[in-house]
Tab-separated table of C-alpha atoms in Angstrom:
chain	number	residue	atom	x	y	z
F	1	UNK	CA	-189.001	145.027	-72.559
F	2	UNK	CA	-189.909	144.767	-76.188
F	3	UNK	CA	-188.097	147.728	-78.078
F	4	UNK	CA	-190.945	148.084	-80.435
F	5	UNK	CA	-193.154	149.334	-77.673
F	6	UNK	CA	-190.699	152.202	-76.718
F	7	UNK	CA	-191.133	153.692	-80.136
F	8	UNK	CA	-194.825	153.609	-79.740
F	9	UNK	CA	-194.600	156.190	-77.093
F	10	UNK	CA	-195.162	159.917	-77.827
F	11	UNK	CA	-191.920	161.479	-79.752
F	12	UNK	CA	-191.145	163.778	-76.658
F	13	UNK	CA	-190.963	160.829	-74.276
F	14	UNK	CA	-188.738	158.798	-76.719
F	15	UNK	CA	-186.424	161.835	-77.198
F	16	UNK	CA	-185.967	162.054	-73.346
F	17	UNK	CA	-185.052	158.356	-73.197
F	18	UNK	CA	-182.798	158.501	-76.288
F	19	UNK	CA	-180.837	161.531	-75.161
F	20	UNK	CA	-179.649	159.483	-71.993
F	21	UNK	CA	-177.772	157.019	-74.054
F	22	UNK	CA	-174.050	156.687	-74.914
F	23	UNK	CA	-173.217	157.435	-78.509
F	24	UNK	CA	-172.261	154.060	-79.358
F	25	UNK	CA	-175.331	152.646	-77.681
F	26	UNK	CA	-177.461	154.944	-79.801
F	27	UNK	CA	-175.720	153.952	-82.908
F	28	UNK	CA	-176.365	150.348	-82.117
F	29	UNK	CA	-179.905	150.936	-81.405
F	30	UNK	CA	-180.510	152.581	-84.605
F	31	UNK	CA	-179.462	149.262	-86.278
F	32	UNK	CA	-181.567	146.854	-83.968
F	33	UNK	CA	-184.951	146.952	-85.263
F	34	UNK	CA	-187.030	148.299	-87.972
F	35	UNK	CA	-188.965	150.491	-85.601
F	36	UNK	CA	-185.808	152.027	-84.252
F	37	UNK	CA	-184.250	152.571	-87.624
F	38	UNK	CA	-187.273	154.232	-88.929
F	39	UNK	CA	-187.350	156.695	-86.145
F	40	UNK	CA	-183.528	157.376	-85.888
F	41	UNK	CA	-182.481	156.909	-89.400
F	42	UNK	CA	-185.597	156.894	-91.698
F	43	UNK	CA	-187.727	159.984	-92.722
F	44	UNK	CA	-188.646	160.935	-89.155
F	45	UNK	CA	-184.803	160.723	-88.232
F	46	UNK	CA	-183.787	162.960	-91.068
F	47	UNK	CA	-186.152	165.508	-89.604
F	48	UNK	CA	-185.602	165.054	-86.045
F	49	UNK	CA	-181.931	165.415	-85.335
F	50	UNK	CA	-182.480	166.053	-81.708
F	51	UNK	CA	-181.209	163.037	-80.089
F	52	UNK	CA	-178.222	162.735	-82.248
F	53	UNK	CA	-177.340	166.374	-81.517
F	54	UNK	CA	-177.748	166.059	-77.719
F	55	UNK	CA	-175.812	162.833	-77.621
F	56	UNK	CA	-173.037	164.475	-79.613
F	57	UNK	CA	-172.711	167.302	-77.416
F	58	UNK	CA	-172.533	165.259	-74.363
F	59	UNK	CA	-169.723	163.396	-76.030
F	60	UNK	CA	-167.735	166.578	-76.282
F	61	UNK	CA	-167.586	166.743	-80.056
F	62	UNK	CA	-167.092	170.359	-81.266
F	63	UNK	CA	-169.509	172.124	-83.525
F	64	UNK	CA	-168.731	172.264	-87.170
F	65	UNK	CA	-169.178	175.236	-89.412
F	66	UNK	CA	-169.718	173.604	-92.775
F	67	UNK	CA	-172.904	171.629	-91.503
F	68	UNK	CA	-172.607	169.450	-94.658
F	69	UNK	CA	-173.043	166.326	-92.481
F	70	UNK	CA	-175.764	165.388	-89.904
F	71	UNK	CA	-175.152	164.822	-86.224
F	72	UNK	CA	-175.721	161.010	-86.851
F	73	UNK	CA	-172.997	161.121	-89.651
F	74	UNK	CA	-170.718	163.087	-87.481
F	75	UNK	CA	-171.021	160.423	-84.506
F	76	UNK	CA	-170.569	157.565	-87.049
F	77	UNK	CA	-167.364	159.267	-88.556
F	78	UNK	CA	-165.614	159.570	-85.131
F	79	UNK	CA	-166.896	156.959	-83.028
F	80	UNK	CA	-168.165	153.936	-85.227
F	81	UNK	CA	-165.258	151.750	-86.295
F	82	UNK	CA	-167.240	150.059	-89.214
F	83	UNK	CA	-166.389	150.694	-92.870
F	84	UNK	CA	-168.891	153.206	-94.361
F	85	UNK	CA	-169.011	151.081	-97.736
F	86	UNK	CA	-168.854	147.477	-96.754
F	87	UNK	CA	-169.479	147.632	-92.901
F	88	UNK	CA	-166.263	145.747	-92.099
F	89	UNK	CA	-165.160	145.952	-88.484
F	90	UNK	CA	-162.074	147.548	-86.818
F	91	UNK	CA	-161.421	150.178	-89.292
F	92	UNK	CA	-159.057	153.029	-88.354
F	93	UNK	CA	-158.499	154.725	-91.777
F	94	UNK	CA	-160.466	158.159	-91.851
F	95	UNK	CA	-160.653	160.585	-94.640
F	96	UNK	CA	-161.881	163.553	-92.759
F	97	UNK	CA	-162.407	165.699	-95.864
F	98	UNK	CA	-164.607	163.286	-97.498
F	99	UNK	CA	-166.175	162.510	-93.981
F	100	UNK	CA	-165.653	158.627	-94.678
F	101	UNK	CA	-164.151	155.832	-92.865
F	102	UNK	CA	-163.045	153.186	-95.257
F	103	UNK	CA	-161.395	149.772	-94.989
F	104	UNK	CA	-158.306	148.985	-96.963
F	105	UNK	CA	-160.331	147.228	-99.864
F	106	UNK	CA	-162.914	150.109	-100.167
F	107	UNK	CA	-160.139	152.611	-100.070
F	108	UNK	CA	-158.062	150.925	-102.757
F	109	UNK	CA	-161.306	150.535	-105.075
F	110	UNK	CA	-162.389	154.297	-105.210
F	111	UNK	CA	-166.010	153.977	-106.439
F	112	UNK	CA	-167.507	156.852	-108.441
F	113	UNK	CA	-170.651	158.056	-106.814
F	114	UNK	CA	-170.797	155.016	-104.650
F	115	UNK	CA	-171.900	151.312	-105.826
F	116	UNK	CA	-175.174	152.610	-107.308
F	117	UNK	CA	-173.848	155.160	-109.805
F	118	UNK	CA	-176.093	155.155	-112.863
F	119	UNK	CA	-173.899	157.324	-115.076
F	120	UNK	CA	-170.978	154.956	-114.800
F	121	UNK	CA	-172.573	151.460	-114.668
F	122	UNK	CA	-171.774	151.322	-118.681
F	123	UNK	CA	-168.175	152.019	-118.121
F	124	UNK	CA	-166.823	149.464	-115.312
F	125	UNK	CA	-163.446	149.854	-116.515
F	126	UNK	CA	-163.312	153.301	-115.066
F	127	UNK	CA	-164.444	152.444	-111.663
F	128	UNK	CA	-160.920	152.266	-110.393
F	129	UNK	CA	-158.686	155.008	-111.392
F	130	UNK	CA	-154.975	154.138	-111.425
F	131	UNK	CA	-153.523	156.625	-113.871
F	132	UNK	CA	-153.806	160.173	-114.542
F	133	UNK	CA	-155.048	159.372	-118.051
F	134	UNK	CA	-157.806	157.326	-116.765
F	135	UNK	CA	-158.841	160.060	-114.331
F	136	UNK	CA	-158.777	162.718	-117.210
F	137	UNK	CA	-160.774	160.545	-119.421
F	138	UNK	CA	-163.343	159.887	-116.642
F	139	UNK	CA	-163.574	163.587	-115.757
F	140	UNK	CA	-164.450	164.463	-119.242
F	141	UNK	CA	-167.932	162.798	-118.952
F	142	UNK	CA	-168.753	165.155	-116.088
F	143	UNK	CA	-169.581	168.869	-115.889
F	144	UNK	CA	-166.492	171.077	-116.288
F	145	UNK	CA	-167.018	172.546	-112.939
F	146	UNK	CA	-167.570	169.153	-111.102
F	147	UNK	CA	-163.692	168.794	-110.036
F	148	UNK	CA	-163.914	172.430	-108.586
F	149	UNK	CA	-167.173	171.873	-106.543
F	150	UNK	CA	-166.422	168.303	-105.381
F	151	UNK	CA	-164.419	167.755	-102.149
F	152	UNK	CA	-160.843	166.961	-102.194
F	153	UNK	CA	-159.828	163.276	-101.747
F	154	UNK	CA	-156.773	164.187	-99.442
F	155	UNK	CA	-155.519	160.779	-100.719
F	156	UNK	CA	-152.426	160.168	-102.764
F	157	UNK	CA	-152.761	158.895	-106.312
F	158	UNK	CA	-155.294	159.618	-109.145
F	159	UNK	CA	-158.475	159.096	-107.212
F	160	UNK	CA	-162.047	160.552	-107.900
F	161	UNK	CA	-163.744	162.333	-105.051
F	162	UNK	CA	-166.761	160.669	-103.385
F	163	UNK	CA	-170.094	161.874	-104.677
F	164	UNK	CA	-168.618	163.791	-107.719
F	165	UNK	CA	-171.269	162.252	-109.973
F	166	UNK	CA	-174.044	163.867	-107.842
F	167	UNK	CA	-172.325	167.159	-108.068
F	168	UNK	CA	-172.203	166.944	-111.777
F	169	UNK	CA	-175.790	166.110	-112.110
F	170	UNK	CA	-176.630	169.299	-109.869
F	171	UNK	CA	-174.523	171.482	-112.198
F	172	UNK	CA	-176.087	170.138	-115.289
F	173	UNK	CA	-179.651	171.270	-113.823
F	174	UNK	CA	-178.498	174.735	-113.197
F	175	UNK	CA	-178.301	177.726	-115.559
F	176	UNK	CA	-176.576	181.012	-115.571
F	177	UNK	CA	-176.731	183.017	-112.291
F	178	UNK	CA	-177.870	180.053	-110.251
F	179	UNK	CA	-174.820	178.042	-111.686
F	180	UNK	CA	-172.408	180.671	-110.829
F	181	UNK	CA	-173.849	181.070	-107.189
F	182	UNK	CA	-173.646	177.331	-106.617
F	183	UNK	CA	-170.053	177.138	-107.673
F	184	UNK	CA	-169.086	180.014	-105.330
F	185	UNK	CA	-171.181	178.355	-102.442
F	186	UNK	CA	-169.334	175.100	-103.088
F	187	UNK	CA	-165.923	176.820	-102.915
F	188	UNK	CA	-166.727	178.441	-99.631
F	189	UNK	CA	-168.133	174.961	-98.478
F	190	UNK	CA	-164.886	173.256	-99.319
F	191	UNK	CA	-162.897	175.762	-97.382
F	192	UNK	CA	-165.259	175.297	-94.352
F	193	UNK	CA	-165.035	171.320	-94.721
F	194	UNK	CA	-161.270	171.636	-94.743
F	195	UNK	CA	-161.280	173.752	-91.460
F	196	UNK	CA	-163.749	171.166	-89.975
F	197	UNK	CA	-161.633	168.300	-90.839
F	198	UNK	CA	-158.762	169.843	-89.004
F	199	UNK	CA	-160.867	170.381	-85.951
F	200	UNK	CA	-162.225	166.774	-85.851
F	201	UNK	CA	-158.693	165.345	-86.430
F	202	UNK	CA	-157.286	167.519	-83.411
F	203	UNK	CA	-160.182	166.484	-81.158
F	204	UNK	CA	-159.744	162.909	-81.780
F	205	UNK	CA	-155.979	163.276	-80.879
F	206	UNK	CA	-156.570	165.388	-77.826
F	207	UNK	CA	-159.915	163.894	-76.469
F	208	UNK	CA	-159.839	162.511	-72.978
F	209	UNK	CA	-160.507	158.856	-72.168
F	210	UNK	CA	-164.208	158.150	-71.437
F	211	UNK	CA	-165.034	156.150	-68.209
F	212	UNK	CA	-165.619	152.938	-70.407
F	213	UNK	CA	-162.258	153.387	-72.049
F	214	UNK	CA	-160.546	153.933	-68.781
F	215	UNK	CA	-162.373	150.759	-67.369
F	216	UNK	CA	-161.227	148.879	-70.407
F	217	UNK	CA	-157.562	150.068	-69.977
F	218	UNK	CA	-157.621	149.147	-66.287
F	219	UNK	CA	-159.191	145.680	-66.995
F	220	UNK	CA	-156.442	145.196	-69.770
F	221	UNK	CA	-153.646	146.116	-67.180
F	222	UNK	CA	-155.061	143.617	-64.738
F	223	UNK	CA	-155.130	140.881	-67.326
F	224	UNK	CA	-151.485	141.556	-68.291
F	225	UNK	CA	-150.535	141.689	-64.536
F	226	UNK	CA	-152.435	138.328	-63.869
F	227	UNK	CA	-150.761	136.630	-66.882
F	228	UNK	CA	-147.511	137.876	-65.824
F	229	UNK	CA	-148.045	136.347	-62.379
F	230	UNK	CA	-149.214	133.094	-63.691
F	231	UNK	CA	-146.146	132.841	-65.995
F	232	UNK	CA	-143.857	133.360	-63.083
F	233	UNK	CA	-145.687	130.938	-60.841
F	234	UNK	CA	-145.389	128.340	-63.706
F	235	UNK	CA	-141.681	128.985	-64.044
F	236	UNK	CA	-141.049	128.842	-60.473
F	237	UNK	CA	-143.097	125.360	-60.283
F	238	UNK	CA	-140.848	124.219	-63.232
F	239	UNK	CA	-137.634	125.088	-61.552
F	240	UNK	CA	-138.525	123.611	-58.183
F	241	UNK	CA	-139.390	120.244	-60.129
F	242	UNK	CA	-136.146	120.350	-61.974
F	243	UNK	CA	-134.273	120.805	-58.678
F	244	UNK	CA	-136.096	117.957	-56.999
F	245	UNK	CA	-135.431	115.461	-59.773
F	246	UNK	CA	-131.656	116.732	-59.824
F	247	UNK	CA	-131.424	116.194	-56.093
F	248	UNK	CA	-132.830	112.508	-56.373
F	249	UNK	CA	-130.412	111.822	-59.526
F	250	UNK	CA	-127.616	113.041	-57.491
F	251	UNK	CA	-128.504	110.658	-54.697
F	252	UNK	CA	-128.431	107.823	-57.051
F	253	UNK	CA	-124.803	108.483	-57.983
F	254	UNK	CA	-125.133	110.924	-60.958
F	255	UNK	CA	-122.790	114.013	-61.080
F	256	UNK	CA	-123.208	117.635	-62.333
F	257	UNK	CA	-121.123	116.770	-65.237
F	258	UNK	CA	-123.349	114.037	-66.424
F	259	UNK	CA	-126.671	115.903	-65.686
F	260	UNK	CA	-125.789	118.939	-68.193
F	261	UNK	CA	-128.894	118.878	-70.094
F	262	UNK	CA	-131.232	116.531	-68.027
F	263	UNK	CA	-133.987	119.469	-68.044
F	264	UNK	CA	-134.836	118.628	-71.795
F	265	UNK	CA	-136.020	115.113	-70.867
F	266	UNK	CA	-139.559	114.184	-71.059
F	267	UNK	CA	-141.358	114.460	-67.737
F	268	UNK	CA	-138.646	116.849	-66.062
F	269	UNK	CA	-139.847	120.465	-67.137
F	270	UNK	CA	-143.609	119.840	-66.403
F	271	UNK	CA	-145.566	122.658	-64.494
F	272	UNK	CA	-146.601	120.584	-61.569
F	273	UNK	CA	-145.011	119.762	-58.400
F	274	UNK	CA	-143.100	116.481	-58.202
F	275	UNK	CA	-144.688	113.682	-56.046
F	276	UNK	CA	-143.217	110.382	-54.926
F	277	UNK	CA	-145.750	108.393	-56.948
F	278	UNK	CA	-145.034	110.427	-60.006
F	279	UNK	CA	-141.072	110.246	-59.453
F	280	UNK	CA	-141.430	106.338	-59.273
F	281	UNK	CA	-143.584	106.529	-62.554
F	282	UNK	CA	-140.910	108.426	-64.490
F	283	UNK	CA	-137.675	107.599	-63.032
F	284	UNK	CA	-136.954	104.492	-65.372
F	285	UNK	CA	-137.467	106.638	-68.475
F	286	UNK	CA	-135.273	109.445	-67.168
F	287	UNK	CA	-132.480	107.181	-65.938
F	288	UNK	CA	-132.673	105.154	-69.109
F	289	UNK	CA	-132.311	108.245	-71.472
F	290	UNK	CA	-129.468	109.580	-69.243
F	291	UNK	CA	-127.586	106.505	-69.573
F	292	UNK	CA	-127.986	106.402	-73.342
F	293	UNK	CA	-126.638	110.041	-73.511
F	294	UNK	CA	-123.732	109.111	-71.067
F	295	UNK	CA	-123.007	106.015	-72.934
F	296	UNK	CA	-122.684	108.036	-76.237
F	297	UNK	CA	-120.391	110.570	-74.808
F	298	UNK	CA	-118.124	108.042	-73.313
F	299	UNK	CA	-117.974	106.212	-76.438
F	300	UNK	CA	-116.865	109.187	-78.388
F	301	UNK	CA	-114.361	110.120	-75.650
F	302	UNK	CA	-112.978	106.691	-76.103
F	303	UNK	CA	-112.729	106.656	-79.605
F	304	UNK	CA	-110.993	109.942	-79.663
F	305	UNK	CA	-108.310	108.535	-77.318
F	306	UNK	CA	-107.234	105.732	-79.502
F	307	UNK	CA	-103.588	106.480	-80.386
F	308	UNK	CA	-103.989	106.157	-84.110
F	309	UNK	CA	-101.555	108.975	-84.945
F	310	UNK	CA	-98.825	107.360	-82.840
F	311	UNK	CA	-99.593	103.979	-84.672
F	312	UNK	CA	-99.273	105.631	-88.027
F	313	UNK	CA	-95.939	107.446	-87.276
F	314	UNK	CA	-94.391	104.215	-85.900
F	315	UNK	CA	-95.424	101.911	-88.421
F	316	UNK	CA	-92.889	100.500	-90.968
F	317	UNK	CA	-95.053	101.229	-94.102
F	318	UNK	CA	-96.877	104.460	-93.128
F	319	UNK	CA	-98.062	104.905	-96.779
F	320	UNK	CA	-100.182	101.831	-96.638
F	321	UNK	CA	-101.424	102.281	-93.082
F	322	UNK	CA	-105.184	102.075	-93.187
F	323	UNK	CA	-107.534	105.113	-92.830
F	324	UNK	CA	-108.830	106.244	-89.373
F	325	UNK	CA	-112.360	105.016	-90.276
F	326	UNK	CA	-111.138	101.622	-91.153
F	327	UNK	CA	-108.771	101.322	-88.205
F	328	UNK	CA	-111.167	102.165	-85.409
F	329	UNK	CA	-113.660	99.484	-86.876
F	330	UNK	CA	-111.078	96.547	-86.670
F	331	UNK	CA	-112.396	93.690	-84.697
F	332	UNK	CA	-109.532	94.006	-82.169
F	333	UNK	CA	-109.877	97.885	-81.885
F	334	UNK	CA	-113.615	98.485	-81.732
F	335	UNK	CA	-114.250	96.644	-78.438
F	336	UNK	CA	-111.605	98.955	-76.726
F	337	UNK	CA	-113.791	102.152	-77.283
F	338	UNK	CA	-117.139	100.663	-77.865
F	339	UNK	CA	-117.931	98.712	-74.650
F	340	UNK	CA	-121.592	98.230	-75.488
F	341	UNK	CA	-122.750	98.246	-72.037
F	342	UNK	CA	-126.352	97.397	-71.166
F	343	UNK	CA	-128.437	100.658	-70.698
F	344	UNK	CA	-130.047	99.077	-67.705
F	345	UNK	CA	-126.635	98.627	-65.833
F	346	UNK	CA	-125.733	101.422	-63.383
F	347	UNK	CA	-123.023	102.866	-65.766
F	348	UNK	CA	-123.124	106.109	-63.784
F	349	UNK	CA	-121.418	104.549	-60.842
F	350	UNK	CA	-118.524	103.247	-62.885
F	351	UNK	CA	-114.958	104.656	-62.693
F	352	UNK	CA	-114.681	105.472	-66.528
F	353	UNK	CA	-111.405	106.098	-68.128
F	354	UNK	CA	-111.376	107.055	-71.946
F	355	UNK	CA	-107.920	105.121	-72.489
F	356	UNK	CA	-106.770	102.105	-70.487
F	357	UNK	CA	-103.152	101.284	-71.368
F	358	UNK	CA	-103.519	97.745	-70.001
F	359	UNK	CA	-106.419	96.981	-72.355
F	360	UNK	CA	-104.545	98.488	-75.195
F	361	UNK	CA	-101.317	96.608	-74.639
F	362	UNK	CA	-103.260	93.452	-74.540
F	363	UNK	CA	-104.843	94.194	-77.786
F	364	UNK	CA	-101.592	95.485	-79.578
F	365	UNK	CA	-100.407	92.313	-81.210
F	366	UNK	CA	-103.925	91.597	-82.631
F	367	UNK	CA	-103.936	95.166	-83.757
F	368	UNK	CA	-100.582	95.101	-85.549
F	369	UNK	CA	-101.786	91.870	-87.330
F	370	UNK	CA	-104.798	93.488	-88.664
F	371	UNK	CA	-102.942	96.454	-89.782
F	372	UNK	CA	-100.343	94.111	-91.658
F	373	UNK	CA	-103.304	92.196	-93.170
F	374	UNK	CA	-104.986	95.467	-94.563
F	375	UNK	CA	-101.529	96.463	-96.152
F	376	UNK	CA	-101.042	93.178	-97.818
F	377	UNK	CA	-104.681	93.503	-99.079
F	378	UNK	CA	-103.928	96.907	-100.644
F	379	UNK	CA	-100.670	95.772	-102.187
F	380	UNK	CA	-102.484	92.800	-103.903
F	381	UNK	CA	-105.222	95.022	-105.058
F	382	UNK	CA	-102.976	97.401	-106.476
F	383	UNK	CA	-100.894	94.501	-108.340
F	384	UNK	CA	-104.002	93.357	-109.746
F	385	UNK	CA	-105.127	96.628	-111.264
F	386	UNK	CA	-101.482	97.208	-112.566
F	387	UNK	CA	-101.519	93.823	-114.307
F	388	UNK	CA	-105.034	94.511	-115.776
F	389	UNK	CA	-103.768	97.972	-117.051
F	390	UNK	CA	-100.782	96.418	-118.754
F	391	UNK	CA	-102.991	93.710	-120.556
F	392	UNK	CA	-105.613	96.291	-121.541
F	393	UNK	CA	-102.869	98.240	-123.385
F	394	UNK	CA	-101.446	95.012	-125.047
F	395	UNK	CA	-98.041	95.579	-122.982
F	396	UNK	CA	-95.903	93.026	-121.418
F	397	UNK	CA	-96.579	92.669	-117.702
F	398	UNK	CA	-93.243	93.068	-115.624
F	399	UNK	CA	-92.099	90.487	-113.262
F	400	UNK	CA	-92.898	92.849	-110.318
F	401	UNK	CA	-95.061	95.550	-111.589
F	402	UNK	CA	-95.233	97.375	-108.341
F	403	UNK	CA	-91.329	97.883	-108.597
F	404	UNK	CA	-91.475	99.145	-112.224
F	405	UNK	CA	-90.618	102.902	-112.693
F	406	UNK	CA	-93.189	103.156	-115.512
F	407	UNK	CA	-96.689	103.201	-114.022
F	408	UNK	CA	-98.174	106.184	-112.307
F	409	UNK	CA	-101.633	106.533	-110.658
F	410	UNK	CA	-103.820	109.404	-111.188
F	411	UNK	CA	-106.767	110.191	-109.027
F	412	UNK	CA	-109.356	112.675	-110.024
F	413	UNK	CA	-111.305	113.940	-106.900
F	414	UNK	CA	-114.145	115.249	-109.052
F	415	UNK	CA	-115.718	118.514	-109.834
F	416	UNK	CA	-117.809	119.916	-107.151
F	417	UNK	CA	-121.025	121.563	-108.468
F	418	UNK	CA	-123.122	123.860	-106.195
F	419	UNK	CA	-125.165	127.000	-106.316
F	420	UNK	CA	-123.500	130.510	-105.836
F	421	UNK	CA	-125.719	133.581	-105.824
F	422	UNK	CA	-128.510	131.497	-107.589
F	423	UNK	CA	-126.084	130.183	-110.346
F	424	UNK	CA	-125.006	126.727	-110.669
F	425	UNK	CA	-121.060	126.767	-110.805
F	426	UNK	CA	-118.440	123.794	-111.180
F	427	UNK	CA	-115.283	123.893	-109.120
F	428	UNK	CA	-112.712	121.465	-110.898
F	429	UNK	CA	-109.980	120.019	-108.848
F	430	UNK	CA	-106.645	119.042	-110.156
F	431	UNK	CA	-105.453	115.487	-110.677
F	432	UNK	CA	-103.421	113.888	-107.959
F	433	UNK	CA	-100.514	112.043	-109.544
F	434	UNK	CA	-98.222	109.691	-107.632
F	435	UNK	CA	-96.639	106.263	-107.655
F	436	UNK	CA	-97.841	103.606	-105.468
F	437	UNK	CA	-97.956	103.428	-102.317
F	438	UNK	CA	-97.787	107.204	-102.061
F	439	UNK	CA	-101.181	107.403	-103.951
F	440	UNK	CA	-102.779	105.438	-101.248
F	441	UNK	CA	-101.562	107.982	-98.586
F	442	UNK	CA	-102.746	110.821	-100.435
F	443	UNK	CA	-106.092	109.531	-101.021
F	444	UNK	CA	-106.248	108.435	-97.365
F	445	UNK	CA	-105.492	111.981	-96.106
F	446	UNK	CA	-107.871	113.817	-98.314
F	447	UNK	CA	-110.682	115.413	-96.337
F	448	UNK	CA	-113.705	113.896	-98.003
F	449	UNK	CA	-117.185	114.895	-98.094
F	450	UNK	CA	-118.515	111.568	-98.630
F	451	UNK	CA	-120.287	110.804	-95.524
F	452	UNK	CA	-121.226	107.228	-96.487
F	453	UNK	CA	-117.588	106.381	-96.648
F	454	UNK	CA	-116.772	108.276	-93.400
F	455	UNK	CA	-119.559	106.604	-91.564
F	456	UNK	CA	-118.617	102.983	-92.936
F	457	UNK	CA	-114.851	103.614	-92.310
F	458	UNK	CA	-114.343	103.056	-96.193
F	459	UNK	CA	-111.174	103.686	-97.970
F	460	UNK	CA	-111.087	105.707	-101.231
F	461	UNK	CA	-108.383	103.510	-102.791
F	462	UNK	CA	-110.671	100.545	-102.252
F	463	UNK	CA	-113.947	101.972	-102.921
F	464	UNK	CA	-113.211	104.232	-106.128
F	465	UNK	CA	-113.917	102.186	-109.172
F	466	UNK	CA	-111.460	101.986	-112.026
F	467	UNK	CA	-114.191	102.222	-114.722
F	468	UNK	CA	-115.527	105.768	-115.784
F	469	UNK	CA	-118.817	104.392	-116.802
F	470	UNK	CA	-119.364	103.151	-113.136
F	471	UNK	CA	-117.357	105.995	-111.500
F	472	UNK	CA	-118.082	106.675	-107.818
F	473	UNK	CA	-120.982	109.277	-107.625
F	474	UNK	CA	-122.395	110.749	-104.378
F	475	UNK	CA	-124.284	113.828	-103.239
F	476	UNK	CA	-123.857	115.963	-100.413
F	477	UNK	CA	-125.088	119.531	-99.325
F	478	UNK	CA	-124.972	121.580	-102.494
F	479	UNK	CA	-122.548	119.015	-103.890
F	480	UNK	CA	-122.573	116.742	-106.714
F	481	UNK	CA	-119.233	115.019	-107.338
F	482	UNK	CA	-117.888	112.381	-109.835
F	483	UNK	CA	-114.564	110.745	-109.005
F	484	UNK	CA	-112.443	108.113	-110.458
F	485	UNK	CA	-108.946	106.429	-110.356
F	486	UNK	CA	-106.873	105.175	-113.298
F	487	UNK	CA	-103.272	104.029	-114.195
F	488	UNK	CA	-100.813	105.876	-116.474
F	489	UNK	CA	-98.611	103.709	-118.508
F	490	UNK	CA	-95.498	105.809	-119.725
F	491	UNK	CA	-97.983	108.629	-120.859
F	492	UNK	CA	-100.772	106.317	-122.169
F	493	UNK	CA	-103.431	106.385	-119.636
F	494	UNK	CA	-105.428	103.091	-118.885
F	495	UNK	CA	-108.821	103.547	-117.301
F	496	UNK	CA	-110.843	100.580	-116.194
């Protein structure tokens, strides 16, 4: 039915229809068409407050003693959740004394007399009052009794009460006895408004839920219950799928120890039951990834089982023994711990042993030869650097420079630079001074943060340059280090 036809009925019939509506329905109807707005809000609505009053009484809202707002404004203040200035939805902030529901933006920007104030259009800088001095200068433009007659803001800060410019205009238009009577009337009205504000606030805290609110609460509880049930059913489906896949993998020869994190693999934790066609589809991918993980763990265990410390202790030249990163990557050592098994082979069925003494014993002669070759290479490198140091200083090169008691080796680990409490700090490390081959052992055993050298199995003695212009520089987490190595010939440092 066309709403415009309803408002063509006689006023008595229209009121009989309107008083049967819920408060929010009546508020929404007043904003629907021009005819409904003219009847409920326009000139007719300002005179005929009957529908609003009946609906307000049926809603249980208490009567007000001040009577400074209409029944429609009363319903809007309590039930309508739109901002009174910008019409923003879902506004819960209410100023009960000013009878205004304001959003955060409108509450922050306290407008003087609303957005259409004629008195203050020429002073836009005073529309927002932030300090007591600004408030004082703004009030000087108003009637001296304006602040006494205006409503309190009930807000913290130096705000201007809403509608104070209208009060000022009214005060300027009155004289003598009329002015005094109006001021007294406004004082009594302010007291009544404060009482009404407390009444409205108490009613909103203690009002019973309406049938609509109860229905919404029941619906929301059912939705939460249904959501919880679906989540539980989903969890049970995923658990059942994981158990089915685990049973199939155990039947293929896998063990609980090798299936620690299988649930994180793609296709395992899906919220659908496992079927035989789907298992055939995802089996190859799951098994391949499991074998990759198993092969990596076995490689790490086998590498850790290499008896590097025993070899170092039993070597005839322990100071020249290669670093761990170089030792495990010898051509004769790497195949012992890195078997490089094909991922498609059933490695889960193999009898894995991290360390095999028979294989180690067979490779031991080649390992000792590789260690000896490394030690000879380091000795040759040290002799080459010593000869270059003697020649750079114009000194006579000894017949056997490594056995000479003069040269000493200095190693500077560098200064670590990092941020501490937001400030860049440097931590300088003392030089390491030793003779050869002790300098090699000290540099080998230093815990380095150079991850590139660790991953490549490098040796600091070989990789650190002798020239400061091209000194080894590397970066790490909160780290910037510069390190070099030089030879000290009887107190005269020779740096290459």
